[in-house]
Amino acid sequence: MIATTAATAASSAPKPTTASASGAPAGDHFALPFGAVRLRFGAGSLDTLDEVAAHHGRRALIVTDPGVIAAGHVDRAAERLRLAGLEVTIYDGVRENPTELEVLGGLDVARAHEVDLLVAVGGGSSMDCAKGINFLLAGGGSMEDYWGDGRALGTLLPSVGVPTTAGTGSEAQRFALISRNSDHRKMACGDEQARFRDVLLDPDLLTTVPRLTAAHAGIDAVSHAIESLVTTRGNRASRLYSREAWRLLERSLEAYLDDPARDDEEGVAARGDVALGSHLGGAAIEASMLGAAHACANPLTARFDIVHGAAVGLMLPHVVRFNAAEPAVAGRYAEIVPSGPETLARRLSELLAAAGLPATLEEHGVDRATLDDLAADAAEQWTGQHNPRPVDAASLRGLYNDAFSV
């Protein structure tokens, strides 16, 4: 079944001396883009790409990677685009944790073919790379010029996101994470224009994901649900997404990872849950941002080349315990695990084990002597600014120490 949804939540500020009809405090108000502009969810959604693309352009660039091409998804996407009368060019230079180099490679192809539509087919790296290409096509310069929010120059091209993994939720976000060539530091480059006009969320595409890739992506999605639930930027709307993302992922991630291609009723349901759960977690980030687990994970990727999902997954239980020292934060965690933060932390460790990923820094080959340097790097990460319990180099050093060995 394919469902099309679009929603924008916004409310004006109520008078400070009154309470809302729901009993919420008068100051509890927000305005935010709420999820993808247009989302098509369900098995076979990819086959509607021709309907979607026909409204956007005449010359499409598919941004992808060689693995997605080998799986056959790009051929299907290109066929649908051609059915809509579009010329199709394929850029397959995307790599994991895309850098400025991959973006510039795609930019050259886009300019050479004078494209007017971008279609990202792949995991979060393809989504981010397509957004990066879009920034540079419209405004020129380098990716560092767009580091921050609301930095777009000119008018960005329409774009369509077709995720083939359940992890980053990048298809639901306005930010592109692009690593700087000089030091591999991740630059979050965002703008409302960078959002995909349409997202095709097709659980059938998850059947071809290599098991280890699915594990890394799934744990990353879990981390988004947990961190977005408690950040200082969150609100009632974003936490609805966070809670539902956790519910779907917690109940189905293990079943999905047991056999991503399983075609019985349980397997189909599990794929749908992780696909939608990942998307909702990404949508929650749009309003809530992230926290200390991501601040700790990024230096691990930059310095030791630990895959992001593995890095954030092993840090997350320790961050939950750290944050739960604040009673209000412990109460947020209790919204999804009533028995308490320690039970949640143990469940996160169980999911990491089910994914087959290392539980300690030592298992990843991290040298204990580097923990001070890692903590200094983590203290500079933008995500840590939104952690519900303030962090600095000393407290982040403590988190790394907790995660070093069993």
Coordinates of C-alpha atoms in Angstrom, one line a residue:
M1 CA 0.0 0.0 0.0
I2 CA 1.3 3.5 -0.9
A3 CA 0.3 6.3 1.3
T4 CA 1.0 10.0 0.6
T5 CA 1.2 12.4 3.5
A6 CA 2.2 16.0 4.0
A7 CA 2.0 17.9 7.2
T8 CA 3.3 21.1 8.7
A9 CA 2.9 21.8 12.4
A10 CA 2.9 25.4 13.5
S11 CA 1.2 27.4 16.3
S12 CA 1.2 30.9 17.4
A13 CA 2.4 31.8 20.8
P14 CA -0.4 31.7 23.4
K15 CA -0.8 34.5 25.9
P16 CA 1.6 33.9 28.8
T17 CA -1.0 34.0 31.4
T18 CA -3.2 31.2 30.0
A19 CA -2.9 27.5 29.4
S20 CA -3.7 25.7 26.2
A21 CA -6.9 23.6 25.9
S22 CA -4.8 20.5 26.4
G23 CA -3.5 21.7 29.7
A24 CA 0.1 22.3 28.4
P25 CA 2.0 25.3 29.7
A26 CA 1.2 28.6 27.9
G27 CA 4.8 28.9 26.8
D28 CA 4.9 25.5 25.1
H29 CA 4.7 26.5 21.5
F30 CA 6.7 25.8 18.3
A31 CA 6.8 26.2 14.6
L32 CA 8.6 23.6 12.5
P33 CA 8.6 21.8 9.2
F34 CA 7.1 18.4 10.1
G35 CA 8.6 15.6 8.1
A36 CA 9.2 15.3 4.4
V37 CA 7.2 17.6 2.2
R38 CA 5.7 14.6 0.4
L39 CA 6.3 11.1 1.5
R40 CA 5.2 8.0 -0.4
F41 CA 5.6 4.9 1.8
G42 CA 5.0 1.3 1.0
A43 CA 6.2 -1.7 -1.1
G44 CA 6.6 -0.7 -4.7
S45 CA 6.9 3.0 -4.0
L46 CA 10.0 3.2 -6.3
D47 CA 7.7 2.5 -9.3
T48 CA 5.9 5.8 -8.8
L49 CA 9.1 7.8 -9.5
D50 CA 7.9 8.6 -13.0
E51 CA 4.8 10.3 -11.6
V52 CA 6.8 12.3 -9.1
A53 CA 9.7 13.3 -11.4
A54 CA 7.4 14.5 -14.2
H55 CA 6.5 17.5 -12.2
H56 CA 10.1 18.6 -11.4
G57 CA 12.4 18.6 -14.4
R58 CA 13.6 17.3 -17.8
R59 CA 17.2 16.3 -17.2
A60 CA 17.8 14.2 -14.1
L61 CA 21.0 13.3 -12.3
I62 CA 20.9 10.1 -10.2
V63 CA 23.3 10.3 -7.3
T64 CA 24.3 6.9 -6.0
D65 CA 27.1 4.4 -5.3
P66 CA 28.4 1.3 -7.0
G67 CA 26.7 -1.1 -4.5
V68 CA 23.2 0.3 -5.2
I69 CA 23.9 0.1 -8.9
A70 CA 24.8 -3.6 -8.5
A71 CA 21.6 -4.2 -6.6
G72 CA 19.6 -3.1 -9.6
H73 CA 17.8 -0.2 -8.0
V74 CA 19.4 2.5 -10.1
D75 CA 18.4 0.8 -13.3
R76 CA 14.8 0.7 -12.1
A77 CA 14.9 4.3 -11.1
A78 CA 16.4 5.3 -14.5
E79 CA 13.7 3.4 -16.3
R80 CA 11.0 5.2 -14.4
L81 CA 12.6 8.6 -15.1
R82 CA 12.8 7.8 -18.8
L83 CA 9.1 6.7 -18.8
A84 CA 8.4 10.3 -17.7
G85 CA 10.4 11.6 -20.6
L86 CA 13.5 12.7 -18.7
E87 CA 17.1 12.4 -19.8
V88 CA 19.1 10.5 -17.2
T89 CA 22.7 10.8 -16.1
I90 CA 24.2 8.7 -13.3
Y91 CA 26.9 9.8 -10.9
D92 CA 28.1 6.8 -8.9
G93 CA 31.0 8.4 -7.1
V94 CA 29.5 8.4 -3.6
R95 CA 31.4 6.8 -0.8
E96 CA 30.7 6.3 2.8
N97 CA 31.0 9.5 4.8
P98 CA 31.2 11.6 1.7
T99 CA 33.8 14.3 1.5
E100 CA 34.1 17.5 -0.5
L101 CA 35.8 15.5 -3.2
E102 CA 32.7 13.3 -3.9
V103 CA 30.5 16.4 -3.9
L104 CA 32.8 18.1 -6.4
G105 CA 32.8 15.1 -8.6
G106 CA 29.1 15.1 -8.8
L107 CA 29.0 18.8 -9.4
D108 CA 31.2 18.4 -12.5
V109 CA 28.8 15.8 -13.9
A110 CA 25.7 17.9 -13.0
R111 CA 27.1 21.0 -14.7
A112 CA 28.3 19.0 -17.8
H113 CA 24.8 17.7 -18.4
E114 CA 22.9 20.8 -17.3
V115 CA 20.6 18.9 -15.0
D116 CA 17.5 20.4 -13.5
L117 CA 16.5 17.5 -11.1
L118 CA 18.5 15.6 -8.6
V119 CA 17.5 12.1 -7.6
A120 CA 19.4 10.5 -4.7
V121 CA 19.2 6.7 -4.7
G122 CA 21.0 5.0 -1.9
G123 CA 21.9 5.4 1.8
G124 CA 22.5 8.5 3.8
S125 CA 25.8 9.2 2.0
S126 CA 23.9 9.5 -1.4
M127 CA 21.3 11.7 0.2
D128 CA 24.0 14.0 1.7
C129 CA 26.1 14.1 -1.4
A130 CA 23.0 15.1 -3.5
K131 CA 22.3 17.9 -1.2
G132 CA 25.9 19.0 -1.3
I133 CA 25.8 19.1 -5.1
N134 CA 22.7 21.1 -5.0
F135 CA 24.2 23.8 -2.7
L136 CA 27.2 24.2 -5.0
L137 CA 25.2 24.2 -8.2
A138 CA 23.1 27.0 -6.9
G139 CA 25.6 29.1 -5.1
G140 CA 29.1 28.1 -6.1
G141 CA 32.0 28.2 -3.7
S142 CA 33.0 25.3 -1.4
M143 CA 31.0 23.2 1.0
E144 CA 32.6 25.0 3.9
D145 CA 30.7 28.1 2.8
Y146 CA 27.5 26.3 3.6
W147 CA 28.5 25.0 7.0
G148 CA 25.6 26.0 9.3
D149 CA 21.9 26.5 8.8
G150 CA 20.1 28.7 6.3
R151 CA 23.2 29.2 4.2
A152 CA 22.0 28.4 0.7
L153 CA 22.8 30.9 -2.1
G154 CA 20.5 31.2 -5.1
T155 CA 17.7 28.8 -5.8
L156 CA 18.4 25.0 -5.3
L157 CA 17.1 22.5 -7.8
P158 CA 14.1 20.2 -6.9
S159 CA 15.3 16.9 -5.6
V160 CA 13.8 13.4 -4.8
G161 CA 15.1 11.0 -2.2
V162 CA 14.9 7.2 -2.6
P163 CA 16.6 5.6 0.5
T164 CA 17.8 2.1 0.1
T165 CA 18.9 1.7 3.8
A166 CA 17.1 2.3 7.1
G167 CA 19.5 4.4 9.1
T168 CA 20.4 8.0 8.8
G169 CA 16.9 9.4 8.0
S170 CA 18.7 12.0 5.8
E171 CA 15.8 11.9 3.4
A172 CA 13.7 13.6 6.0
Q173 CA 16.3 16.4 6.8
R174 CA 17.5 19.7 5.4
F175 CA 21.1 19.0 6.4
A176 CA 23.9 17.4 4.5
L177 CA 26.8 16.0 6.5
I178 CA 30.0 16.4 4.4
S179 CA 33.4 15.6 5.7
R180 CA 36.1 18.3 5.3
N181 CA 39.0 17.0 3.2
S182 CA 41.7 18.4 5.4
D183 CA 40.7 16.8 8.7
H184 CA 37.6 14.7 8.0
R185 CA 35.6 16.8 10.4
K186 CA 31.9 16.6 9.5
M187 CA 30.3 19.8 8.3
A188 CA 26.5 20.1 8.8
C189 CA 25.3 22.1 5.9
G190 CA 21.6 22.9 6.0
D191 CA 18.9 25.0 4.5
E192 CA 15.1 24.6 4.0
Q193 CA 15.7 24.5 0.3
A194 CA 17.8 21.5 0.6
R195 CA 14.9 19.3 1.6
F196 CA 13.8 16.7 -0.9
R197 CA 10.6 17.7 -2.6
D198 CA 9.5 14.0 -2.5
V199 CA 10.6 11.0 -0.7
L200 CA 9.9 7.4 -1.9
L201 CA 10.2 5.1 1.1
D202 CA 10.1 1.6 -0.3
P203 CA 10.8 -1.2 2.2
D204 CA 11.4 -3.6 -0.6
L205 CA 14.7 -1.8 -1.4
L206 CA 16.0 -2.9 2.0
T207 CA 16.1 -6.6 0.9
T208 CA 19.4 -6.1 -0.9
V209 CA 21.4 -4.3 1.9
P210 CA 24.4 -6.3 3.0
R211 CA 23.9 -7.5 6.6
L212 CA 26.7 -5.5 8.1
T213 CA 25.6 -2.3 6.4
A214 CA 22.0 -2.9 7.6
A215 CA 23.4 -3.4 11.1
H216 CA 25.3 -0.1 11.1
A217 CA 22.4 1.8 9.6
G218 CA 19.8 0.3 12.0
I219 CA 21.8 1.1 15.1
D220 CA 22.3 4.7 13.8
A221 CA 18.5 4.9 13.4
V222 CA 18.0 3.8 17.0
S223 CA 20.5 6.4 18.2
H224 CA 18.5 9.1 16.5
A225 CA 15.3 8.0 18.2
I226 CA 16.9 8.0 21.6
E227 CA 19.0 11.2 21.4
S228 CA 16.2 13.3 19.7
L229 CA 13.9 12.3 22.6
V230 CA 15.8 14.2 25.2
T231 CA 17.7 17.1 23.6
T232 CA 17.3 20.6 24.7
R233 CA 15.9 21.6 21.3
G234 CA 13.1 19.0 21.4
N235 CA 9.4 19.7 21.7
R236 CA 6.2 17.8 21.9
A237 CA 5.9 17.4 18.2
S238 CA 9.5 16.1 17.7
R239 CA 9.1 13.8 20.6
L240 CA 6.1 12.2 19.0
Y241 CA 8.4 11.2 16.1
S242 CA 11.1 10.0 18.5
R243 CA 8.8 7.8 20.5
E244 CA 7.2 6.2 17.4
A245 CA 10.6 5.7 15.8
W246 CA 11.8 3.9 18.9
R247 CA 8.7 1.8 19.1
L248 CA 9.0 0.6 15.5
L249 CA 12.8 0.0 15.6
E250 CA 12.9 -1.7 19.0
R251 CA 10.3 -4.2 18.1
S252 CA 11.5 -5.0 14.6
L253 CA 15.2 -4.3 14.1
E254 CA 16.4 -7.7 15.4
A255 CA 13.9 -9.5 13.1
Y256 CA 15.0 -7.5 10.1
L257 CA 18.7 -8.1 10.8
D258 CA 18.1 -11.8 11.1
D259 CA 17.2 -11.9 7.4
P260 CA 16.8 -8.6 5.5
A261 CA 15.4 -10.4 2.5
R262 CA 12.8 -12.5 4.4
D263 CA 9.6 -12.5 2.4
D264 CA 7.0 -13.9 4.8
E265 CA 4.6 -11.8 6.7
E266 CA 6.9 -11.1 9.6
G267 CA 9.8 -10.2 7.4
V268 CA 7.7 -7.8 5.3
A269 CA 6.4 -6.2 8.5
A270 CA 9.9 -5.8 10.0
R271 CA 11.2 -4.1 6.9
G272 CA 8.3 -1.7 6.9
D273 CA 8.9 -0.9 10.6
V274 CA 12.6 -0.2 10.3
A275 CA 12.1 1.9 7.1
L276 CA 9.5 4.1 8.7
G277 CA 11.2 4.1 12.1
S278 CA 14.4 5.4 10.5
H279 CA 12.5 8.1 8.6
L280 CA 10.7 9.3 11.7
G281 CA 13.9 9.4 13.6
G282 CA 15.4 11.6 10.9
A283 CA 12.3 13.8 11.0
A284 CA 12.7 14.2 14.7
I285 CA 16.2 15.4 14.3
E286 CA 15.0 18.3 12.2
A287 CA 13.5 19.9 15.3
S288 CA 15.5 18.4 18.1
M289 CA 19.1 18.0 16.9
L290 CA 21.2 15.3 18.6
G291 CA 23.4 14.9 21.7
A292 CA 26.6 13.6 23.3
A293 CA 26.6 10.2 21.7
H294 CA 26.9 11.8 18.3
A295 CA 29.5 14.2 19.6
C296 CA 31.6 11.3 20.8
A297 CA 31.0 9.2 17.7
N298 CA 32.3 11.7 15.1
P299 CA 35.9 11.9 16.4
L300 CA 36.0 8.1 16.5
T301 CA 35.1 8.0 12.8
A302 CA 37.6 10.7 11.9
R303 CA 40.5 9.4 13.9
F304 CA 40.0 5.6 13.8
D305 CA 37.7 5.1 10.8
I306 CA 35.0 3.4 12.9
V307 CA 31.8 3.3 11.0
H308 CA 29.4 5.9 12.4
G309 CA 26.6 3.4 13.4
A310 CA 29.1 1.3 15.3
A311 CA 30.6 4.3 17.0
V312 CA 27.4 6.0 18.1
G313 CA 25.9 2.6 19.1
L314 CA 28.6 1.7 21.6
M315 CA 28.6 5.2 23.1
L316 CA 24.8 5.4 23.5
P317 CA 24.2 3.3 26.6
H318 CA 26.8 5.2 28.5
V319 CA 25.3 8.6 27.4
V320 CA 21.9 7.4 28.6
R321 CA 23.3 6.6 32.0
F322 CA 25.1 9.9 32.1
N323 CA 22.0 11.9 31.1
A324 CA 19.7 10.0 33.5
A325 CA 21.4 11.6 36.4
E326 CA 19.1 14.6 35.6
P327 CA 15.6 13.6 36.9
A328 CA 13.8 15.4 34.1
V329 CA 15.8 13.5 31.5
A330 CA 15.2 10.2 33.3
G331 CA 11.5 11.0 33.0
R332 CA 11.8 11.4 29.3
Y333 CA 13.5 8.0 29.0
A334 CA 10.7 6.5 31.1
E335 CA 8.3 7.6 28.4
I336 CA 9.6 4.7 26.2
V337 CA 10.9 2.3 28.9
P338 CA 8.9 2.7 32.0
S339 CA 11.2 0.5 34.1
G340 CA 13.9 3.1 33.9
P341 CA 17.0 4.4 32.2
E342 CA 19.2 1.4 33.2
T343 CA 16.8 -1.0 31.5
L344 CA 16.9 1.2 28.4
A345 CA 20.7 1.2 28.5
R346 CA 20.8 -2.6 28.8
R347 CA 18.3 -2.9 25.9
L348 CA 20.5 -0.7 23.7
S349 CA 23.4 -2.9 24.5
E350 CA 21.3 -5.9 23.5
L351 CA 20.5 -4.3 20.2
L352 CA 24.1 -3.6 19.6
A353 CA 24.9 -7.2 20.3
A354 CA 22.1 -8.4 18.0
A355 CA 23.6 -6.3 15.3
G356 CA 26.9 -8.0 15.8
L357 CA 28.8 -4.8 16.5
P358 CA 31.6 -4.3 19.1
A359 CA 30.5 -3.0 22.5
T360 CA 33.8 -1.3 23.5
L361 CA 36.4 1.0 22.1
E362 CA 39.1 -1.5 23.0
E363 CA 37.5 -4.0 20.6
H364 CA 37.8 -1.4 17.8
G365 CA 41.5 -0.9 18.5
V366 CA 41.3 2.5 20.1
D367 CA 44.4 3.4 22.1
R368 CA 43.5 4.5 25.6
A369 CA 46.2 7.1 25.3
T370 CA 44.1 8.9 22.7
L371 CA 41.1 9.4 24.9
D372 CA 42.1 13.0 25.9
D373 CA 42.4 14.0 22.3
L374 CA 39.1 12.3 21.4
A375 CA 37.4 14.2 24.2
A376 CA 38.9 17.5 23.1
D377 CA 37.5 16.8 19.6
A378 CA 34.1 15.7 20.9
A379 CA 33.8 19.0 22.9
E380 CA 33.9 20.9 19.6
Q381 CA 31.1 18.9 18.0
W382 CA 27.9 20.9 17.4
T383 CA 25.7 18.0 18.5
G384 CA 27.0 18.1 22.1
Q385 CA 25.5 21.6 22.5
H386 CA 22.0 20.1 22.5
N387 CA 22.7 17.3 25.0
P388 CA 20.2 17.6 27.9
R389 CA 23.0 17.4 30.5
P390 CA 25.8 19.8 29.7
V391 CA 29.1 18.2 28.5
D392 CA 32.6 19.4 28.3
A393 CA 36.0 17.8 27.6
A394 CA 36.2 16.3 31.1
S395 CA 32.8 14.7 31.1
L396 CA 33.2 13.5 27.5
R397 CA 36.5 11.9 28.6
G398 CA 34.6 10.1 31.3
L399 CA 32.2 8.8 28.7
Y400 CA 35.0 7.5 26.5
N401 CA 36.6 5.9 29.6
D402 CA 33.3 4.1 30.4
A403 CA 33.0 2.8 26.9
F404 CA 36.7 1.7 26.6
S405 CA 36.3 -1.8 28.0
V406 CA 33.8 -4.0 29.8

